[in-house]
Short mmCIF file of C-alpha atoms (C1' of nucleotides) in Angstrom, two decimals:
data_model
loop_
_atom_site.label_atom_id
_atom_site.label_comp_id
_atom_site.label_asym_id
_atom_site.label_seq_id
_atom_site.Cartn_x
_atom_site.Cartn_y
_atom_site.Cartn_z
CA UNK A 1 162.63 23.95 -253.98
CA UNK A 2 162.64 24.20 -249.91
CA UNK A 3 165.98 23.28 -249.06
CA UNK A 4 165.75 22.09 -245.37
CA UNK A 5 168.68 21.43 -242.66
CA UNK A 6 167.62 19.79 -239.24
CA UNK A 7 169.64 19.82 -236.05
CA UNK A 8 168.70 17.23 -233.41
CA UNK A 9 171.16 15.11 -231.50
CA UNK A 10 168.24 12.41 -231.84
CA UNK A 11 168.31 9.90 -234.74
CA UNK A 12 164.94 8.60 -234.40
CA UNK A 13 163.91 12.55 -234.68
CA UNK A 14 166.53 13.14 -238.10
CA UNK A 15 164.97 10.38 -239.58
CA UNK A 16 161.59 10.44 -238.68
CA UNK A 17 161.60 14.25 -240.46
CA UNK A 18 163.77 12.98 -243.32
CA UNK A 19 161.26 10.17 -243.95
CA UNK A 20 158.56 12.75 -243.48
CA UNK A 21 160.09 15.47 -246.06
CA UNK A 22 160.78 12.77 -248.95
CA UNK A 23 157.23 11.95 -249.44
CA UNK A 24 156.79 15.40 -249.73
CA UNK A 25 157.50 17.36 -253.09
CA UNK A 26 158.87 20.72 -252.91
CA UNK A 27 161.15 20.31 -249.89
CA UNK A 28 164.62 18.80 -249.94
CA UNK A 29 165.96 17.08 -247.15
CA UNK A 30 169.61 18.65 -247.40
CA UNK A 31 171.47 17.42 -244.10
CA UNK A 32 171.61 17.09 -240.44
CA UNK A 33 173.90 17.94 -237.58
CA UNK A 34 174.01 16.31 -234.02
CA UNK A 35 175.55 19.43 -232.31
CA UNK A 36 175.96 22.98 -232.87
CA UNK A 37 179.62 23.24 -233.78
CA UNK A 38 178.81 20.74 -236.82
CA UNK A 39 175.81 22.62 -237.59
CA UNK A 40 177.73 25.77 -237.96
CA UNK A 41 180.74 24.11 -240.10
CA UNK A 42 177.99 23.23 -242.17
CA UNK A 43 176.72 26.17 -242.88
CA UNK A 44 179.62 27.64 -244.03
CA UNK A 45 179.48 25.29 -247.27
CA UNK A 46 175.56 25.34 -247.43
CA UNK A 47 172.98 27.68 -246.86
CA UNK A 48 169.29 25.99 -246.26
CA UNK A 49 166.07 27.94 -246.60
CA UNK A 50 165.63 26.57 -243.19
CA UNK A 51 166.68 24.89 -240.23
CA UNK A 52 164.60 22.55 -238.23
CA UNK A 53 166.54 23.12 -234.72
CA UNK A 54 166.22 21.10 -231.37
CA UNK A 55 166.90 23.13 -227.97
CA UNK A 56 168.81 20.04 -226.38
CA UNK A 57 171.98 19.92 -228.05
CA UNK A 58 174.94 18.04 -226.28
CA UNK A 59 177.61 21.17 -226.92
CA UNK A 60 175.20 24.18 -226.61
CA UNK A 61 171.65 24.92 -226.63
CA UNK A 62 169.53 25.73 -229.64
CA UNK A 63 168.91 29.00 -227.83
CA UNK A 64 173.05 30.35 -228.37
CA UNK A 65 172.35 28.41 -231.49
CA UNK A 66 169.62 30.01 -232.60
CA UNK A 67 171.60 33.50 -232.10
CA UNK A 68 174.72 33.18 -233.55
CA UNK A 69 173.14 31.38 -236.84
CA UNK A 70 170.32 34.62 -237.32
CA UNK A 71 173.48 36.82 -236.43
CA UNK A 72 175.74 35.41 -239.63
CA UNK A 73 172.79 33.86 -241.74
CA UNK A 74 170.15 36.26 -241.18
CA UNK A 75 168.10 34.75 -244.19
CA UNK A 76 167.89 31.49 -242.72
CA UNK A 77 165.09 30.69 -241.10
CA UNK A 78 165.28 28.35 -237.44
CA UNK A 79 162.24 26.56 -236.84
CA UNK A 80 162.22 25.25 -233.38
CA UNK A 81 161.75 21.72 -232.22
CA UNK A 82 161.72 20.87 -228.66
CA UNK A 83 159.77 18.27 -226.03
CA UNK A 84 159.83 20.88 -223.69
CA UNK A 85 157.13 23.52 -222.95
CA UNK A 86 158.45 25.52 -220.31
CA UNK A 87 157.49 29.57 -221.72
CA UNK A 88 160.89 30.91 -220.90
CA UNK A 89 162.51 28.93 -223.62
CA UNK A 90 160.36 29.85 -225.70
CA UNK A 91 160.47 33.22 -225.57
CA UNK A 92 163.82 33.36 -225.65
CA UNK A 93 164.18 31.23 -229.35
CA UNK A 94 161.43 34.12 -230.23
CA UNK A 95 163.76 36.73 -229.35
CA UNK A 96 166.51 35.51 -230.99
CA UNK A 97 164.66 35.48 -234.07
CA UNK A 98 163.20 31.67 -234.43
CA UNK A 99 160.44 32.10 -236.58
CA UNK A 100 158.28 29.27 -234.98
CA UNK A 101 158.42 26.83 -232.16
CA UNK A 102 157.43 22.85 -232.46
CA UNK A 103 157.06 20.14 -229.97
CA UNK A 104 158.44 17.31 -230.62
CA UNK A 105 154.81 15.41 -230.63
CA UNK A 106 153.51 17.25 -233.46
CA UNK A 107 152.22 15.79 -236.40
CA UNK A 108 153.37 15.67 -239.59
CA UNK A 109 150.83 17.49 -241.18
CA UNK A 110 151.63 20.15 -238.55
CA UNK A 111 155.39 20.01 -238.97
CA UNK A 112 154.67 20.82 -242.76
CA UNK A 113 152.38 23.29 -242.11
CA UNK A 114 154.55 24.93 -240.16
CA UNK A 115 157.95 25.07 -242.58
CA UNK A 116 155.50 26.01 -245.04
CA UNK A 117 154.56 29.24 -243.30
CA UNK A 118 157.64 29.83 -242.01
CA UNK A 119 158.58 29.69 -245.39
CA UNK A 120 156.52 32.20 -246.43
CA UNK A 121 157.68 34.67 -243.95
CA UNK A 122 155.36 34.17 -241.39
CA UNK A 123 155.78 32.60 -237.62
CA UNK A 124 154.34 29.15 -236.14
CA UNK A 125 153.52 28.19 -232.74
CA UNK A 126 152.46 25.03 -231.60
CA UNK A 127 148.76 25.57 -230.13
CA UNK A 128 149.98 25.04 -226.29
CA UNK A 129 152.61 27.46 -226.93
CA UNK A 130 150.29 30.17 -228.90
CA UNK A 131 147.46 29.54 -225.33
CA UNK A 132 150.77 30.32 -222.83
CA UNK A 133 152.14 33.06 -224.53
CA UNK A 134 148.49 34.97 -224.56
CA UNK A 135 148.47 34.43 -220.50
CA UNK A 136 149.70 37.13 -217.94
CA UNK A 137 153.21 38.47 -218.76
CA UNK A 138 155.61 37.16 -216.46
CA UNK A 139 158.45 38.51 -217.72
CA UNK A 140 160.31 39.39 -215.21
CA UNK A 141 161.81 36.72 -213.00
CA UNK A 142 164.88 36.63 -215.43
CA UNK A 143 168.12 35.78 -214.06
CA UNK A 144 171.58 37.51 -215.47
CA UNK A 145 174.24 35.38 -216.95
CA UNK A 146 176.16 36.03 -214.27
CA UNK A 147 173.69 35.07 -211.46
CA UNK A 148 172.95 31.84 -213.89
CA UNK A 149 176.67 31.08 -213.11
CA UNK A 150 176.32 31.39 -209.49
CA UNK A 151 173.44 29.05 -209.59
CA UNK A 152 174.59 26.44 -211.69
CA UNK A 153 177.91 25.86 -208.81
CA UNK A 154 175.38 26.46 -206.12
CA UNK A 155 174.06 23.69 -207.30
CA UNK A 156 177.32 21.86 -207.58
CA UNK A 157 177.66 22.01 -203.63
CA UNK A 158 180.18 25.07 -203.68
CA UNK A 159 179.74 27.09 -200.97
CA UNK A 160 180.26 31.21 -201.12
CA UNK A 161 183.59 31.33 -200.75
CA UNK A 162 184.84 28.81 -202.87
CA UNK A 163 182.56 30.39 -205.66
CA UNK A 164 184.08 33.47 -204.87
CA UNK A 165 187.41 32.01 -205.16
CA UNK A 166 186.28 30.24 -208.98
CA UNK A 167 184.51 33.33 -210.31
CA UNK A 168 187.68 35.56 -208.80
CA UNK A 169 185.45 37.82 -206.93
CA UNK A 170 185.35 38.89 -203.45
CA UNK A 171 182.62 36.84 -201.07
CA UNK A 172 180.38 39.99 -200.87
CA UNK A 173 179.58 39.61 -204.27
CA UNK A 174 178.29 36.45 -204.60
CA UNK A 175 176.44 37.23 -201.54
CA UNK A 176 174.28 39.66 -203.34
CA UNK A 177 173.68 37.60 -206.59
CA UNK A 178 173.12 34.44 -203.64
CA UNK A 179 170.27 37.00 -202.73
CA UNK A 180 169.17 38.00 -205.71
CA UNK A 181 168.69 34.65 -206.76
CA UNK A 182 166.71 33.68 -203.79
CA UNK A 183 164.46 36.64 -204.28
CA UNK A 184 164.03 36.06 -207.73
CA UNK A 185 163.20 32.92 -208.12
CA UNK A 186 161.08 33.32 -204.28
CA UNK A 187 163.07 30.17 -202.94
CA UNK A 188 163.35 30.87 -198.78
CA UNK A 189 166.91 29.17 -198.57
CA UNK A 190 169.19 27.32 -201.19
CA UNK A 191 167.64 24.40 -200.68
CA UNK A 192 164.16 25.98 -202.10
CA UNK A 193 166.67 27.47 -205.10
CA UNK A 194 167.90 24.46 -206.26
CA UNK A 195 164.57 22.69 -206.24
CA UNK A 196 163.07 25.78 -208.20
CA UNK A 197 166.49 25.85 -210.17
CA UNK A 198 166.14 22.36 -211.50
CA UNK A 199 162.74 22.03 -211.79
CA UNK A 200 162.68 24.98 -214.01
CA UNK A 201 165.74 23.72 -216.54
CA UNK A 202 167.70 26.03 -215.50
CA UNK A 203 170.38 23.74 -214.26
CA UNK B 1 158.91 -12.17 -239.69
CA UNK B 2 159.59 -10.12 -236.84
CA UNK B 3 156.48 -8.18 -235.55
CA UNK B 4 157.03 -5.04 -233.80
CA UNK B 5 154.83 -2.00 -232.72
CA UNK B 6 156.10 1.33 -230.78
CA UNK B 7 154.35 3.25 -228.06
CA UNK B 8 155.35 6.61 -227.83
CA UNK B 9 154.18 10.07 -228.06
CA UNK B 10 156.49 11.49 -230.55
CA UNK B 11 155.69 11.24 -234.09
CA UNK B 12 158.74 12.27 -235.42
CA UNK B 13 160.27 8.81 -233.14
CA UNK B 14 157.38 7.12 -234.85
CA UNK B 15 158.04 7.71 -238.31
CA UNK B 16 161.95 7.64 -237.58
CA UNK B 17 161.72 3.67 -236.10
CA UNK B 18 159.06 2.77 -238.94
CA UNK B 19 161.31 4.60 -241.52
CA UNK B 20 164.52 2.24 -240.40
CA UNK B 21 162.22 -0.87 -240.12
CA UNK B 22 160.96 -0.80 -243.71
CA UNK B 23 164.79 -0.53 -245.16
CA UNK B 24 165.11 -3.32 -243.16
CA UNK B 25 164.47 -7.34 -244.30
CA UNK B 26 162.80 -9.61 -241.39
CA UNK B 27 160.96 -6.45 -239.17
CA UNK B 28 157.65 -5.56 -239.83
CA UNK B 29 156.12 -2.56 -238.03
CA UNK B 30 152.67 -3.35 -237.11
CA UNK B 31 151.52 -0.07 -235.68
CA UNK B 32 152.15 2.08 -232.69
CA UNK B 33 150.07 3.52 -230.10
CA UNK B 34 151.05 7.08 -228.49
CA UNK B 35 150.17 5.91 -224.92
CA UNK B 36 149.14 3.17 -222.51
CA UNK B 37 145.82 3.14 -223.08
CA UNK B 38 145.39 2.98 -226.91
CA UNK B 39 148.50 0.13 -226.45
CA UNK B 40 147.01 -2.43 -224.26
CA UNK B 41 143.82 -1.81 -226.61
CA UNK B 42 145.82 -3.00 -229.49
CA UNK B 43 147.54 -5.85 -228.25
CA UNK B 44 143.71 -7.14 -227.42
CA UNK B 45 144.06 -7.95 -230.90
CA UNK B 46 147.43 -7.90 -231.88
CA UNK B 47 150.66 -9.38 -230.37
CA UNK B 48 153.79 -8.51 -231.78
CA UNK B 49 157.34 -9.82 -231.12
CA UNK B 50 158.87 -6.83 -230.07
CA UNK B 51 157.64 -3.80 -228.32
CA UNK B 52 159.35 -0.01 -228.31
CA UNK B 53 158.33 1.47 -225.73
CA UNK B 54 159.08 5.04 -224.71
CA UNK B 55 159.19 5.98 -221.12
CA UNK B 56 157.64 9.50 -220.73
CA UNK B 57 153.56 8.50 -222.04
CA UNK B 58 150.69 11.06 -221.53
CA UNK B 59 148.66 8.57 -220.09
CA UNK B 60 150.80 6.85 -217.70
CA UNK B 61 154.62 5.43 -217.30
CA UNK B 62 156.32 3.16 -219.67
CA UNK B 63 157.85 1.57 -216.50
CA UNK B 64 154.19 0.70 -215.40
CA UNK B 65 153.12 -0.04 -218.89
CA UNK B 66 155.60 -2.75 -219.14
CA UNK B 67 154.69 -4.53 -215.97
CA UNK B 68 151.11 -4.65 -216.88
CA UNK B 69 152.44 -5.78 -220.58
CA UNK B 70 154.33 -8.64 -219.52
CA UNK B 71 152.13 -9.94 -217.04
CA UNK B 72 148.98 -10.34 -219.55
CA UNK B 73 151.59 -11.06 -222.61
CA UNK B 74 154.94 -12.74 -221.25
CA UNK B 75 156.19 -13.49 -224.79
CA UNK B 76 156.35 -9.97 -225.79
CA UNK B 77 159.65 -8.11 -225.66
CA UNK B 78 159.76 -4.92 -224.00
CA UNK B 79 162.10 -2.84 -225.15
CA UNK B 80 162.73 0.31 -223.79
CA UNK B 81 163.14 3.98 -225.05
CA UNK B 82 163.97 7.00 -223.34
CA UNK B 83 165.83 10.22 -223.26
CA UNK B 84 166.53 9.44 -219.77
CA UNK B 85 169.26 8.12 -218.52
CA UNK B 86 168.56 7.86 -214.98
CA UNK B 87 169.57 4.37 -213.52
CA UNK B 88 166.43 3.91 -210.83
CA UNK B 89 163.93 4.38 -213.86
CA UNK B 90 166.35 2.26 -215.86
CA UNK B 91 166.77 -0.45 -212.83
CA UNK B 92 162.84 -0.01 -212.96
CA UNK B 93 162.00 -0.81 -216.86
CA UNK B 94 164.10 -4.05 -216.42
CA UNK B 95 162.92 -5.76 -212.87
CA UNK B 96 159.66 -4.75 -215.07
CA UNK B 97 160.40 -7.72 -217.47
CA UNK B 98 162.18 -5.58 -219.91
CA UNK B 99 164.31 -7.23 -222.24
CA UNK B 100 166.59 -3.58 -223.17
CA UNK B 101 167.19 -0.04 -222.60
CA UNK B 102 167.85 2.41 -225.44
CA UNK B 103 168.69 5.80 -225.27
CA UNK B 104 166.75 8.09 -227.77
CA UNK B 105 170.07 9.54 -229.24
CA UNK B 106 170.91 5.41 -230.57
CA UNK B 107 171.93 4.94 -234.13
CA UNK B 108 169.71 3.09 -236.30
CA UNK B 109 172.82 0.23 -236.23
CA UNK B 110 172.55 0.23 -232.37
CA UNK B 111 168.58 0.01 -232.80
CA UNK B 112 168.56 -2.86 -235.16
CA UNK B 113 171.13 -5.15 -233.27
CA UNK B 114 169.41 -3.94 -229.69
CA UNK B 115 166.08 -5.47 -231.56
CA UNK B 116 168.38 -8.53 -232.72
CA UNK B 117 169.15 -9.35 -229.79
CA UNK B 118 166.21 -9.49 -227.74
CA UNK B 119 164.51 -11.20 -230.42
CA UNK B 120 167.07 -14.05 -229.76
CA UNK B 121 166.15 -13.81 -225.80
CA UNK B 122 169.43 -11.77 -225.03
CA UNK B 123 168.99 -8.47 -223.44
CA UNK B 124 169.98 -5.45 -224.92
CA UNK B 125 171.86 -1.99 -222.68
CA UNK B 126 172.44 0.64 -224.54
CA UNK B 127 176.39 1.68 -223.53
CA UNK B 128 175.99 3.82 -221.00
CA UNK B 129 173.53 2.61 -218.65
CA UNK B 130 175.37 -0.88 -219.22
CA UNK B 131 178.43 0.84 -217.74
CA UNK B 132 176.60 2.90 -214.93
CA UNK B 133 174.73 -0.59 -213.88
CA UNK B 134 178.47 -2.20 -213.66
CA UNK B 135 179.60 0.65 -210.82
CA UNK B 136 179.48 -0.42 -207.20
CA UNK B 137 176.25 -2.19 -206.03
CA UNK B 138 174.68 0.55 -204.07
CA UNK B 139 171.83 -1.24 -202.43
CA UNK B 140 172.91 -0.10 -199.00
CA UNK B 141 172.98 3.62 -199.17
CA UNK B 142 169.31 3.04 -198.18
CA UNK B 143 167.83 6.19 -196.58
CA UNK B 144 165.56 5.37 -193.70
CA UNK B 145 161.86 6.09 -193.81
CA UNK B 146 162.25 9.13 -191.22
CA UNK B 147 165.05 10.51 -193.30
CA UNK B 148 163.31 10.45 -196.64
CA UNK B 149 160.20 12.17 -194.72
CA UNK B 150 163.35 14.92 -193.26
CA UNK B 151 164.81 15.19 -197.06
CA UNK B 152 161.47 15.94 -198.28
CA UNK B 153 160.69 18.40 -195.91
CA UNK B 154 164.61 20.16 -196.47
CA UNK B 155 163.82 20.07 -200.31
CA UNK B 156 160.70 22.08 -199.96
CA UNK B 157 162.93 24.75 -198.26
CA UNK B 158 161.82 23.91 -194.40
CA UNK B 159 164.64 25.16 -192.07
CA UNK B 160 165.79 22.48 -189.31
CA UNK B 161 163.63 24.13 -186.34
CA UNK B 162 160.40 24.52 -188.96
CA UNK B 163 160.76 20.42 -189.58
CA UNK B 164 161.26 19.83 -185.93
CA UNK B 165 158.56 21.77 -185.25
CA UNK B 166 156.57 19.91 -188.18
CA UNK B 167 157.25 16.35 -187.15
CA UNK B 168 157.08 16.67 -183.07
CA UNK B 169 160.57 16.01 -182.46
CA UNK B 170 163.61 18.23 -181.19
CA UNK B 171 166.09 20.21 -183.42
CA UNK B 172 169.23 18.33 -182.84
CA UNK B 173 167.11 15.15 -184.03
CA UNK B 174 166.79 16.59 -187.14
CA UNK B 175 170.23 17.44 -187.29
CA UNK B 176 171.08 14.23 -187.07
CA UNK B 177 168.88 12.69 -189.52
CA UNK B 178 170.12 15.89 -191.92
CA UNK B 179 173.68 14.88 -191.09
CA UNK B 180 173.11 11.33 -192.05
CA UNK B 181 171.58 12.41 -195.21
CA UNK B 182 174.33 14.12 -196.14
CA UNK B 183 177.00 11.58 -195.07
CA UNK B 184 174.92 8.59 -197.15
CA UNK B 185 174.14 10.53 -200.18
CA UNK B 186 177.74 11.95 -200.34
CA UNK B 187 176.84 15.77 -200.41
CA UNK B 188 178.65 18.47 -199.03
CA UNK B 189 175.70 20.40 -198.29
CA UNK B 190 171.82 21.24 -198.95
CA UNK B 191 172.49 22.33 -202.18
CA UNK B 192 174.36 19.06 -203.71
CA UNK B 193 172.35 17.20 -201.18
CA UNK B 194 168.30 18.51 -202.56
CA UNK B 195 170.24 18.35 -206.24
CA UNK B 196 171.01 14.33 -205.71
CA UNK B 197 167.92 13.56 -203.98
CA UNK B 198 165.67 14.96 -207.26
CA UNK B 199 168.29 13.55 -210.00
CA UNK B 200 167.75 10.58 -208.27
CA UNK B 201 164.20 10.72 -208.05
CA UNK B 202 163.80 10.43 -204.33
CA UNK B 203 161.95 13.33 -204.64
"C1'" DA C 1 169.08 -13.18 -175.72
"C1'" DA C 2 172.10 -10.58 -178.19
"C1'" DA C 3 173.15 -7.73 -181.75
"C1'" DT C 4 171.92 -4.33 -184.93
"C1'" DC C 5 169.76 -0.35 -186.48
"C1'" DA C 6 166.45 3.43 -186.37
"C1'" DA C 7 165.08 7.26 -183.98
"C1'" DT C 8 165.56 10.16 -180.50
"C1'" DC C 9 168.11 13.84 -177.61
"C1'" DG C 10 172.16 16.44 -176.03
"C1'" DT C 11 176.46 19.93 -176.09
"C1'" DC C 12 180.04 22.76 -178.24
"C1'" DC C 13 181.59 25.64 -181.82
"C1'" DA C 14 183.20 27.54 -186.15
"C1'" DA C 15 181.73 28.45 -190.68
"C1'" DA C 16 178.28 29.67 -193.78
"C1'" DC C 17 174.12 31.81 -194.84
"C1'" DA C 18 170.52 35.37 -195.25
"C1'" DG C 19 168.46 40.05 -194.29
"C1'" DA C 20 169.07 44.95 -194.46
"C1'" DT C 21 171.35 48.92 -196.77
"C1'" DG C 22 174.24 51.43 -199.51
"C1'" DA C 23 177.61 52.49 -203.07
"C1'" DT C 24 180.71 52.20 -207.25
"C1'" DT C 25 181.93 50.68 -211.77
"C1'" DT C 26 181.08 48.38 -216.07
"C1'" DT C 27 177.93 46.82 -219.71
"C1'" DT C 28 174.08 46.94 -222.32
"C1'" DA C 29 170.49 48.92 -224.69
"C1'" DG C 30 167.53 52.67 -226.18
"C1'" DC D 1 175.28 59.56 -225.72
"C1'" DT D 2 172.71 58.54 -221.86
"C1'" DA D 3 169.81 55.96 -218.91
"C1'" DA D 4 169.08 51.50 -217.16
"C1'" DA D 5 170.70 47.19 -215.78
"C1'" DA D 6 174.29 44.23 -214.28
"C1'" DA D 7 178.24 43.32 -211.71
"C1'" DT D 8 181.05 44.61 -208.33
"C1'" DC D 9 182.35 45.61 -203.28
"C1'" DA D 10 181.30 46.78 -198.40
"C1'" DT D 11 179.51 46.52 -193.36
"C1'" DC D 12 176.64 44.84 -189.91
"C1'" DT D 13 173.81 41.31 -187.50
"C1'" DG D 14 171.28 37.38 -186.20
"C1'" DT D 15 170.16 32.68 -187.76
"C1'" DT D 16 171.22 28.32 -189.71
"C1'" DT D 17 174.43 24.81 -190.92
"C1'" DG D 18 177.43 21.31 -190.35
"C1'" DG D 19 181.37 18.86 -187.86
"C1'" DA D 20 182.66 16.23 -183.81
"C1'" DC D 21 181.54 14.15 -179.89
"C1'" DG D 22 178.39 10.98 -176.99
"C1'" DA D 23 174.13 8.59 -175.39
"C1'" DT D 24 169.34 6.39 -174.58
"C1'" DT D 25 165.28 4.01 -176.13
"C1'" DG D 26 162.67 0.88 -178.92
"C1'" DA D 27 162.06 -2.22 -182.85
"C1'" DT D 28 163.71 -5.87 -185.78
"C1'" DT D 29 166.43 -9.60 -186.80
"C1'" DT D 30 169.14 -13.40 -185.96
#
DNA sequence: AAATCAATCGTCCAAACAGATGATTTTTAG
DNA sequence: CTAAAAATCATCTGTTTGGACGATTGATTT
C-alpha cells in the first residue's frame, strides 16, 4: 500500500486528488497540509511513501520545502505540483531532489502514472517540462540569495541607501549587487529590473 | 435540482468541485468544459443553473467568457473562480454579469453557501475581495491617456530623454507626466511605481 | 463664456543611479 | 583543503531622477 501525503494550500486541488486516489486501489490517501510548517509537524508523526507538493505555499515555497523534507526524510519521495511552467523552478525542485514535476492541468491518468513511477524509483516530468528542459542550457542568469534580497526591496520602492541602512551594509555594496542585478537579468535601469523581476516570479 | 457545470483547465479543480457536489443533496454536476470554446458548445445544448468558471482559460478569459455567457443565457449564474485576487479583474468578472467571486484556496463550506446564495439571486464575495471592494472608491486616480502611453514606455526601461525623443515632445514634459504618475499612483519611485502599474494590470 | 483639465514647456538643484575598476573577506562546494 | 563564488567595501564620474516652483495652450464640459 502507497501511502500518499499532498500539500496544496488549494482545497479544490486536496480534494480533487483525494477523490482521484480513492477510486484507486493500492494508494492511500493519508493527509494533507495547507502550508509547510503543518506539513513538517506532520511528518514528524507520519512518514508517507510520498508527497504530492504544490510550489505556492502561503508560508514558504515548495522549493525550501522540498529541501528541508529530502534533508530529514530522505526516503520520501516529493512529487511536484505546480500551474506554473517557468524552467527555473523547475530545476530547482530537481535539484533539491523532487523526483518529478506536475502541472496542475494534468490528468488523472497522468497524475497516477506519475506517483506510480515515482514510486518505483524513477522521475516524471510533465511533457512541456521534459521539451524545455532538452532546449539550450541557460543556466546561468541565477541570482544569489543575497542579490534576491536586494531585489525583492527594490521592488518595494527603497532606494540604495535605505536598503543599505535595512540590510546593515554600507551603500557601495548594494551598489554592486544593484549592478549585478541589472546585468544579470539584462534590464537597462530598475525600471527594466522590476518588470523582468516580476514577470519572471521572482518577486 | 440545482444544475451546475465548471469551466476550467485544471482537472484536479474539476474532480475537487464534482467530488464536493456529489456528497452534496440538491447540486448536480452536469459536466465541465476546460475552456471557452468547448463551454459555449455545451450550453448549445445544455443550460445549467450555475456556472464555475475559472478565470485563467487556454482559449480565452473567463472575464470575456462571462460577458458573452450572460448575454446569450441571462439566467445562468456566473460564478467566478480564480487564484487571483486582483480587484480590476475582480471589478471585471462582476460588471460582466457575475453573480460571485471565489478564491481557489475556498473551503468546500464557503463553496457550497457561495453556490447557495447565488442560486437564491444574492451575490456571493469571497472575504477578501469583499473587503478590498469596501476601501475608498478610487475611480479618480484615473491616469490620462498620455500618461499611460509615458508609463508604458518607463516600464519597458526607456529613460526620460529616450521617451521624449520617442513621442516628439521635450524632456521636462515627460517629467511632468512621470511626476504625475508617481504622485497619482502613490509611488516613491520607478521601481514601486512599474511594480503598481503591472500588479494592477495597467500594463 | 467660464471653468476645468490635459498636455506642453521651462528653471533650479540635490539626491540617486549606473558605469568602470579594483580589492578584501567570507562562504560554499568540489 | 583549496578553488570558486558570494558578499563585502571603495573611489571616481557622468547621467538620470525627482522635488519645488511656475506658466501657456488647447480641448472638453458645464
Amino acid at each position: 500500500m502507497m501511502q500518499i501525503f499532498i500539500v496544496d494550500d488549494h482545497y479544490m486541488v486536496i480534494e480533487g486528488i483525494r477523490s482521484l486516489l480513492h477510486a484507486e486501489s493500492g494508494m492511500e490517501y493519508i493527509g494533507h497540509a495547507v502550508d509547510g510548517a503543518s506539513c513538517m509537524a506532520f511528518l514528524e508523526e507520519n512518514q508517507p511513501n510520498i508527497i504530492l507538493m504544490d510550489i505556492n505555499l502561503p508560508d514558504t515555497s515548495g522549493i525550501d520545502l522540498c529541501k528541508i523534507v529530502k534533508k530529514q526524510y530522505p526516503s520520501i519521495c516529493v512529487l511536484a505540483l505546480s500551474t506554473y511552467s517557468q524552467l527555473p523552478v523547475v530545476r530547482n525542485m530537481l535539484a533539491n531532489g523532487a523526483s518529478g514535476y506536475l502541472l496542475k492541468n494534468a490528468s488523472g491518468e497522468e497524475i497516477l502514472e506519475a506517483i506510480h513511477i515515482v514510486k518505483a524509483g524513477g522521475e516524471y516530468l510533465c511533457m512541456e517540462m521534459a521539451e524545455a528542459l532538452k532546449l539550450p542550457q541557460n543556466t546561468e542568469p541565477l541570482i544569489t540569495r543575497r542579490e534576491k534580497e536586494v531585489l525583492l526591496l527594490i521592488c518595494d520602492g527603497f532606494t540604495n541607501p535605505e536598503i543599505a541602512e535595512k540590510l546593515f551594509v554600507s551603500l557601495p555594496t548594494i551598489n554592486t549587487h544593484r549592478k549585478s542585478l541589472l546585468a544579470k537579468l539584462k534590464a537597462k535601469n530598475v525600471a527594466a529590473l522590476v518588470k523582468i523581476a516580476i514577470q519572471n516570479g521572482i518577486v
